[in-house]
Coordinates of C-alpha atoms in Angstrom, one line a residue:
M28 CA 74.5 36.1 -94.4
E29 CA 72.0 34.2 -96.5
I30 CA 70.4 32.9 -93.3
E31 CA 70.2 36.5 -91.9
T32 CA 68.6 37.8 -95.0
E33 CA 66.0 34.9 -95.0
T34 CA 64.9 35.4 -91.3
T35 CA 64.7 39.2 -91.6
N36 CA 62.2 38.6 -94.5
N37 CA 60.3 35.9 -92.7
V38 CA 58.2 35.8 -89.7
M39 CA 58.2 32.9 -87.1
C40 CA 54.5 32.0 -86.7
L41 CA 52.6 29.3 -84.8
L42 CA 49.1 28.3 -86.3
T43 CA 46.6 27.3 -83.6
D44 CA 42.9 26.4 -83.7
P45 CA 40.4 28.6 -81.8
E46 CA 40.9 26.6 -78.7
G47 CA 44.7 27.2 -78.8
N48 CA 45.8 23.8 -80.0
P49 CA 48.9 24.3 -82.2
L50 CA 49.0 22.9 -85.7
G51 CA 52.5 21.5 -85.7
A52 CA 55.6 23.5 -84.5
P53 CA 56.3 27.1 -85.2
M54 CA 57.4 27.9 -88.7
Y55 CA 58.8 30.7 -90.8
F56 CA 56.4 32.3 -93.2
P57 CA 57.4 34.9 -95.8
Q58 CA 56.1 38.5 -95.0
N59 CA 54.3 38.6 -98.4
A60 CA 52.2 35.5 -97.3
G61 CA 48.5 36.4 -97.0
P62 CA 45.3 34.6 -96.1
Q63 CA 45.3 32.7 -99.4
Q64 CA 48.8 31.2 -99.0
L65 CA 48.0 30.5 -95.2
S66 CA 44.9 28.6 -96.2
Q67 CA 46.9 26.4 -98.6
I68 CA 49.3 25.7 -95.8
V69 CA 46.5 24.8 -93.3
N70 CA 44.7 22.6 -95.8
K71 CA 48.0 20.8 -96.5
L72 CA 48.9 20.3 -92.8
L73 CA 45.4 19.1 -92.0
N74 CA 45.5 16.7 -95.1
N75 CA 42.1 18.0 -96.1
E76 CA 40.8 16.2 -99.2
E77 CA 38.4 18.9 -100.0
K78 CA 40.1 22.3 -99.7
L79 CA 38.2 24.4 -97.1
P80 CA 38.2 28.3 -96.8
Y81 CA 39.8 29.6 -93.7
A82 CA 40.0 33.0 -91.9
F83 CA 43.0 34.0 -89.9
Y84 CA 43.2 36.1 -86.7
I85 CA 46.0 37.8 -84.9
S86 CA 45.0 39.0 -81.4
D87 CA 41.3 38.8 -82.6
H88 CA 42.0 41.0 -85.7
E89 CA 41.3 39.3 -89.0
L90 CA 44.3 39.1 -91.2
L91 CA 43.1 40.5 -94.7
V92 CA 46.5 41.7 -95.9
P93 CA 50.1 40.1 -96.3
L94 CA 51.7 39.4 -93.0
G95 CA 54.4 42.1 -93.5
S96 CA 51.7 44.9 -94.1
Y97 CA 49.8 43.7 -91.0
L98 CA 52.9 43.7 -88.7
E99 CA 54.0 47.2 -90.0
K100 CA 50.6 48.7 -89.5
H101 CA 50.0 47.2 -85.9
K102 CA 53.7 47.7 -84.9
V103 CA 53.9 44.0 -83.9
S104 CA 57.4 42.8 -83.0
V105 CA 58.8 40.0 -85.0
E106 CA 61.2 39.0 -82.4
K107 CA 58.7 36.7 -80.7
V108 CA 56.7 33.9 -82.2
L109 CA 53.5 35.3 -83.9
S110 CA 50.4 33.3 -82.9
I111 CA 47.9 33.0 -85.7
V112 CA 44.5 31.4 -85.1
Y113 CA 42.9 29.7 -88.1
Q114 CA 39.1 29.4 -88.3
P115 CA 37.2 27.3 -90.9
Q116 CA 34.6 29.3 -92.8
A117 CA 31.4 28.3 -94.3
V118 CA 31.8 27.0 -97.8
F119 CA 28.5 28.7 -98.8
R120 CA 27.5 32.4 -98.6
I121 CA 24.2 33.9 -97.4
R122 CA 23.1 37.1 -99.2
P123 CA 22.1 40.0 -96.9
V124 CA 18.4 40.7 -97.0
N125 CA 17.5 44.1 -98.4
R126 CA 13.8 44.2 -99.0
C127 CA 10.4 43.5 -97.4
S128 CA 8.7 40.8 -99.5
A129 CA 5.5 40.5 -97.3
T130 CA 3.5 42.0 -94.4
I131 CA 1.2 39.5 -92.8
A132 CA -1.5 40.5 -90.5
G133 CA -3.4 38.2 -88.1
H134 CA -2.3 38.6 -84.5
T135 CA -4.4 41.1 -82.6
E136 CA -1.7 42.2 -80.2
A137 CA 2.1 42.6 -80.4
V138 CA 4.2 39.8 -82.0
L139 CA 6.7 38.8 -79.2
S140 CA 8.3 35.9 -80.8
V141 CA 9.1 34.4 -84.1
A142 CA 10.9 31.3 -85.1
F143 CA 11.4 29.4 -88.5
S144 CA 11.1 25.6 -88.5
P145 CA 14.6 23.8 -88.9
D146 CA 13.9 23.3 -92.6
G147 CA 12.9 26.9 -93.1
R148 CA 9.6 26.0 -94.7
Q149 CA 7.3 27.0 -91.8
L150 CA 7.2 30.0 -89.5
A151 CA 5.7 30.1 -86.0
S152 CA 4.8 33.3 -84.0
G153 CA 3.8 34.0 -80.6
S154 CA 1.9 37.1 -79.5
G155 CA 0.5 39.2 -76.6
D156 CA -3.0 38.0 -77.9
T157 CA -2.0 34.6 -76.2
T158 CA -2.1 32.7 -79.4
V159 CA 0.6 30.8 -81.3
R160 CA 0.1 31.0 -85.1
L161 CA 1.8 28.8 -87.8
W162 CA 2.2 30.3 -91.3
D163 CA 2.7 28.7 -94.7
L164 CA 5.7 30.6 -96.1
N165 CA 4.9 29.7 -99.7
T166 CA 1.4 31.3 -99.7
Q167 CA 2.2 33.7 -96.8
T168 CA -1.0 32.7 -95.2
P169 CA -2.0 31.4 -91.8
M170 CA -2.0 27.6 -91.4
F171 CA -3.1 27.2 -87.8
K172 CA -4.2 29.4 -84.9
C173 CA -3.1 27.6 -81.7
T174 CA -5.1 28.7 -78.6
G175 CA -4.8 27.5 -75.0
H176 CA -2.3 29.9 -73.4
K177 CA -3.8 32.3 -70.7
N178 CA -1.2 35.0 -71.1
W179 CA 1.5 36.5 -73.5
V180 CA 3.4 34.0 -75.5
L181 CA 6.9 35.1 -74.9
C182 CA 8.9 32.4 -76.6
I183 CA 8.6 29.5 -79.0
A184 CA 11.0 26.8 -80.1
W185 CA 10.9 23.9 -82.7
S186 CA 12.3 20.4 -82.1
A187 CA 15.3 19.7 -84.4
D188 CA 13.3 17.4 -86.6
G189 CA 10.5 20.0 -87.1
K190 CA 7.8 17.6 -85.7
H191 CA 7.1 19.5 -82.5
L192 CA 6.7 23.1 -81.4
V193 CA 6.7 24.3 -77.9
S194 CA 5.6 27.8 -76.5
G195 CA 6.1 29.4 -73.1
S196 CA 4.1 32.2 -71.7
K197 CA 4.1 35.1 -69.2
A198 CA 1.8 32.8 -66.9
G199 CA 4.7 30.4 -66.6
E200 CA 3.3 27.5 -68.6
L201 CA 4.6 25.5 -71.5
Q202 CA 2.6 24.0 -74.2
C203 CA 3.6 21.6 -76.9
W204 CA 1.9 21.7 -80.4
D205 CA 1.8 19.4 -83.4
P206 CA 2.6 21.7 -86.4
Q207 CA 0.9 19.5 -88.8
T208 CA -2.5 20.1 -87.1
G209 CA -2.0 23.1 -84.9
K210 CA -3.4 21.1 -82.0
P211 CA -1.9 20.8 -78.5
S212 CA 0.1 17.5 -78.1
G213 CA -0.2 16.8 -74.4
N214 CA -1.3 18.8 -71.5
P215 CA 0.3 22.2 -70.7
L216 CA 3.3 21.9 -68.4
S217 CA 3.1 24.4 -65.5
G218 CA 5.2 24.9 -62.5
H219 CA 7.2 27.9 -63.2
K220 CA 6.2 30.7 -60.8
K221 CA 7.6 33.4 -63.1
W222 CA 7.7 34.3 -66.9
I223 CA 9.2 31.8 -69.2
T224 CA 11.6 33.9 -71.4
G225 CA 13.5 31.1 -73.2
I226 CA 13.1 27.5 -74.2
S227 CA 15.7 25.2 -75.7
W228 CA 15.2 21.8 -77.2
E229 CA 18.2 19.5 -76.4
P230 CA 18.0 16.4 -78.6
V231 CA 21.6 15.3 -78.1
H232 CA 22.9 17.2 -75.2
L233 CA 22.1 16.1 -71.6
N234 CA 22.7 19.4 -69.8
A235 CA 19.8 21.8 -70.2
P236 CA 20.3 25.2 -68.8
C237 CA 17.4 26.7 -67.2
R238 CA 16.9 30.5 -67.4
R239 CA 15.3 32.1 -64.4
F240 CA 14.3 35.5 -63.1
D241 CA 16.9 35.3 -60.4
C242 CA 20.8 35.4 -60.3
T243 CA 21.3 31.7 -60.7
I244 CA 21.6 29.4 -63.7
K245 CA 20.7 25.8 -63.0
V246 CA 22.0 23.0 -65.3
W247 CA 19.9 19.8 -65.4
E248 CA 20.7 16.2 -66.5
T249 CA 17.5 15.7 -68.6
T250 CA 17.1 11.9 -68.8
Q251 CA 16.6 11.8 -65.1
G252 CA 15.7 15.4 -64.3
K253 CA 18.6 15.9 -61.9
L254 CA 20.2 19.1 -61.0
I255 CA 23.8 18.7 -61.7
R256 CA 25.2 22.2 -61.5
E257 CA 24.4 25.8 -60.2
L258 CA 26.2 28.6 -61.8
K259 CA 26.3 31.8 -59.7
G260 CA 28.1 35.1 -60.3
H261 CA 25.4 37.5 -61.7
G262 CA 24.2 40.2 -59.4
H263 CA 20.8 40.5 -61.0
W264 CA 18.2 38.6 -63.2
V265 CA 19.6 36.5 -66.0
N266 CA 17.8 37.4 -69.1
S267 CA 19.4 35.3 -71.8
L268 CA 21.4 32.1 -72.2
A269 CA 23.2 30.7 -75.3
L270 CA 25.0 27.5 -75.9
S271 CA 28.0 27.2 -78.4
T272 CA 26.3 24.2 -80.1
E273 CA 22.9 25.9 -80.1
Y274 CA 22.5 26.4 -83.7
A275 CA 23.4 22.7 -84.5
L276 CA 20.9 21.5 -81.9
R277 CA 18.2 23.9 -83.3
T278 CA 18.6 22.9 -86.9
G279 CA 19.4 19.1 -86.4
A280 CA 20.0 17.5 -89.8
F281 CA 18.8 20.5 -91.9
D282 CA 21.2 22.9 -93.5
H283 CA 21.4 25.4 -96.3
T284 CA 21.3 22.6 -98.9
G285 CA 17.7 21.7 -98.2
K286 CA 18.7 17.9 -98.3
Q287 CA 15.8 15.5 -97.5
Y288 CA 16.1 12.3 -95.6
S289 CA 14.6 8.9 -96.1
S290 CA 14.3 7.9 -92.5
P291 CA 14.4 9.2 -88.9
E292 CA 17.5 7.2 -88.4
E293 CA 19.4 8.8 -91.3
M294 CA 18.3 12.2 -90.0
K295 CA 19.4 11.4 -86.5
K296 CA 22.8 10.3 -87.8
A297 CA 23.2 13.5 -89.8
A298 CA 22.2 15.7 -86.9
L299 CA 24.7 14.0 -84.5
E300 CA 27.5 14.5 -87.1
R301 CA 26.7 18.1 -87.4
Y302 CA 26.7 18.5 -83.6
N303 CA 29.9 16.7 -83.1
K304 CA 31.6 18.8 -85.9
I305 CA 30.6 22.0 -84.2
K306 CA 31.4 20.9 -80.6
G307 CA 34.8 19.5 -81.7
N308 CA 37.0 18.1 -78.8
A309 CA 36.4 21.2 -76.5
P310 CA 33.8 21.3 -73.8
E311 CA 30.5 23.1 -74.8
R312 CA 30.4 26.8 -73.8
L313 CA 27.5 28.7 -72.3
V314 CA 27.1 32.5 -72.2
S315 CA 24.7 34.3 -69.9
G316 CA 23.5 37.9 -70.1
S317 CA 21.9 39.8 -67.3
D318 CA 20.2 42.9 -65.9
D319 CA 23.5 43.6 -64.0
F320 CA 24.9 44.8 -67.5
T321 CA 27.4 41.9 -67.5
M322 CA 27.8 38.6 -69.3
F323 CA 29.6 35.5 -68.3
L324 CA 31.3 32.7 -70.3
W325 CA 31.0 29.2 -68.7
E326 CA 32.1 25.7 -69.5
P327 CA 29.3 24.0 -67.3
A328 CA 30.7 20.5 -67.8
V329 CA 34.1 21.4 -66.5
S330 CA 33.5 23.9 -63.7
K331 CA 30.9 25.9 -61.8
Q332 CA 33.2 28.8 -62.0
P333 CA 32.9 31.3 -65.0
K334 CA 35.6 31.1 -67.6
T335 CA 35.6 34.8 -67.9
R336 CA 33.4 38.0 -67.1
M337 CA 32.4 40.0 -70.0
T338 CA 31.8 43.7 -69.3
G339 CA 31.2 46.8 -71.5
H340 CA 27.5 47.1 -71.8
Q341 CA 26.2 50.3 -70.1
Q342 CA 22.6 48.9 -69.6
L343 CA 20.9 45.5 -69.2
V344 CA 21.8 42.8 -71.7
N345 CA 18.7 41.7 -73.4
H346 CA 19.9 38.8 -75.6
V347 CA 23.0 36.8 -76.3
Y348 CA 23.7 34.4 -79.1
F349 CA 26.6 32.3 -80.3
S350 CA 27.3 32.3 -84.1
P351 CA 26.4 29.0 -85.9
D352 CA 30.1 28.1 -86.1
G353 CA 30.7 29.0 -82.4
Q354 CA 33.4 31.5 -83.3
W355 CA 31.6 34.6 -82.0
V356 CA 29.1 35.7 -79.4
A357 CA 26.8 38.6 -80.0
S358 CA 25.0 40.5 -77.4
A359 CA 22.1 43.0 -77.6
S360 CA 21.5 45.7 -74.9
F361 CA 19.2 48.5 -73.8
D362 CA 22.2 50.7 -74.3
K363 CA 21.4 50.7 -78.0
S364 CA 24.4 48.8 -79.0
I365 CA 25.4 45.2 -80.2
K366 CA 28.7 43.9 -79.0
L367 CA 30.8 41.1 -80.6
W368 CA 33.0 38.9 -78.5
N369 CA 35.3 36.0 -79.1
G370 CA 33.3 32.8 -78.7
T371 CA 36.2 30.9 -77.2
T372 CA 37.9 33.4 -74.9
G373 CA 35.1 35.9 -74.2
K374 CA 37.3 38.7 -75.2
F375 CA 35.6 41.8 -76.5
V376 CA 36.1 42.2 -80.3
A377 CA 33.8 45.1 -81.6
V378 CA 30.7 47.2 -81.0
F379 CA 28.0 47.8 -83.6
R380 CA 26.3 51.3 -83.1
G381 CA 23.5 52.6 -85.3
H382 CA 20.3 51.8 -83.4
V383 CA 18.7 54.9 -81.7
G384 CA 16.7 52.7 -79.2
P385 CA 17.3 49.5 -77.1
V386 CA 18.1 46.4 -79.1
Y387 CA 15.8 43.6 -78.2
Q388 CA 16.8 40.6 -80.2
I389 CA 19.5 39.4 -82.7
S390 CA 19.8 36.5 -85.1
W391 CA 22.8 35.1 -87.2
S392 CA 22.9 34.1 -90.7
A393 CA 23.7 30.4 -91.3
D394 CA 27.3 31.1 -92.5
S395 CA 28.2 33.2 -89.3
R396 CA 29.1 36.2 -91.6
L397 CA 26.1 38.3 -91.0
L398 CA 24.2 39.5 -87.8
L399 CA 20.6 40.7 -87.7
S400 CA 19.2 43.0 -85.0
G401 CA 15.7 44.4 -84.1
S402 CA 15.2 47.4 -82.0
K403 CA 12.7 49.7 -80.2
D404 CA 13.5 52.3 -83.0
S405 CA 11.3 50.2 -85.3
T406 CA 14.2 49.1 -87.7
L407 CA 16.0 46.0 -88.4
K408 CA 19.7 46.2 -89.3
V409 CA 22.2 43.7 -90.9
W410 CA 25.8 43.9 -89.7
D411 CA 28.8 42.5 -91.6
I412 CA 31.0 40.6 -89.2
R413 CA 34.2 40.8 -91.4
T414 CA 34.1 44.7 -91.9
Q415 CA 32.3 45.3 -88.6
K416 CA 30.1 47.8 -90.3
L417 CA 26.3 48.2 -91.0
K418 CA 25.4 46.3 -94.2
Q419 CA 21.8 47.0 -94.5
D420 CA 19.3 49.2 -92.7
L421 CA 15.7 47.9 -92.9
P422 CA 12.9 50.3 -91.8
G423 CA 9.3 49.3 -92.5
H424 CA 7.8 48.4 -89.1
A425 CA 5.3 51.1 -87.7
D426 CA 6.7 50.5 -84.1
E427 CA 9.0 48.6 -81.9
V428 CA 10.5 45.4 -83.3
F429 CA 10.5 42.8 -80.5
A430 CA 11.4 39.5 -82.4
V431 CA 13.6 38.7 -85.3
D432 CA 14.8 35.3 -86.8
W433 CA 16.9 34.3 -89.9
S434 CA 15.8 31.1 -91.6
P435 CA 18.3 28.3 -91.4
D436 CA 18.3 28.0 -95.2
G437 CA 19.4 31.7 -95.3
E438 CA 16.7 32.8 -97.7
K439 CA 14.5 34.7 -95.5
V440 CA 14.2 36.9 -92.3
A441 CA 11.0 37.3 -90.2
S442 CA 10.3 40.1 -87.8
G443 CA 7.4 41.0 -85.5
G444 CA 6.7 43.7 -83.1
K445 CA 4.3 46.2 -81.5
D446 CA 2.5 47.0 -84.8
R447 CA 1.0 43.4 -84.7
V448 CA 2.3 42.4 -88.2
L449 CA 4.9 39.9 -89.2
K450 CA 7.2 41.0 -92.0
L451 CA 9.3 38.8 -94.2
W452 CA 12.5 40.1 -95.8
M453 CA 14.5 38.6 -98.6
G454 CA 17.7 39.3 -100.5

């Protein structure tokens, strides 16, 4: 009789990591156990010396209440083993931005791209006026005006050590710059016959996806420049690519703490540790967004076949982006919505509605808890991933917002658009 009472008040659960690897055998948990108790169990089972915060998910729904309350609300059967996914959370919290701290003029045409340096101290912008500009964020004044492109500067990217900046233009050329001087480093690289809409620095990873205005994604081995994989499946142009380790690759050794390094070797070691921690034992995942309204999730190192097809957007997908921890994928579309997907399975999780125009670009906070979006409707919006609701509405631009970025230190947001100004936002 005692056993019967015990099992009716308890739930047989299996804890798994996001990749589905079980943490020990199934075990009974009391129905009054909530996230706090589960965190204690996971920390103990993993033998964590420092206790880490965890979030728990049942069928992609976050568990925020005791197990019994969740099961009752969602009418979940307790006769089967309940699978609970545990996900480590950032130990730090980024505050949502809520005010415009500066409006910086300088560009003479629309601002099409913005990117913070990995340490968050400098900002680069690219414009329809064919220039790249580097800004000092302390004084909020221009440091350098970089000239040389013959057409609109559509994208910019920093190297993970912050020592190089590369820009790509509508004319199909790439130019590398020295951020310390604003001068070109090397000659322009040309060869693309069509617009360059994305650049990715890959300091550790050997497979560099190439985004093209056709239906194919090409994966290259960068040490020898060899094409190693072609990923086919989209029925129209591929607009955007994102890698599950992208944030670690982008920021290198730099994180929210602002730690400084004494040597390049120390910096390289720290960057590799951060990369390996995010990558884990699973293969890197790639997500692609297209004019055909769909997205694909790939594991390029494993297969040329997509892992899953992600559908739901009603118009073209403009931008896709993995969260820094790799747990989520966010997608921005001309259908005025942002969608949230499981970053491991590609399963749809939520839709964020609130923009009244196409959403052009998105950017994550460093702790993966907040998502920023910029739209044709002239606003930026900050979304809360946990509540799946609008956290902050940020009007201020006079016209369409083409580019947004959240600094890796979490302190600032930058935006640019058709009104030709850069805006900085803070919490």
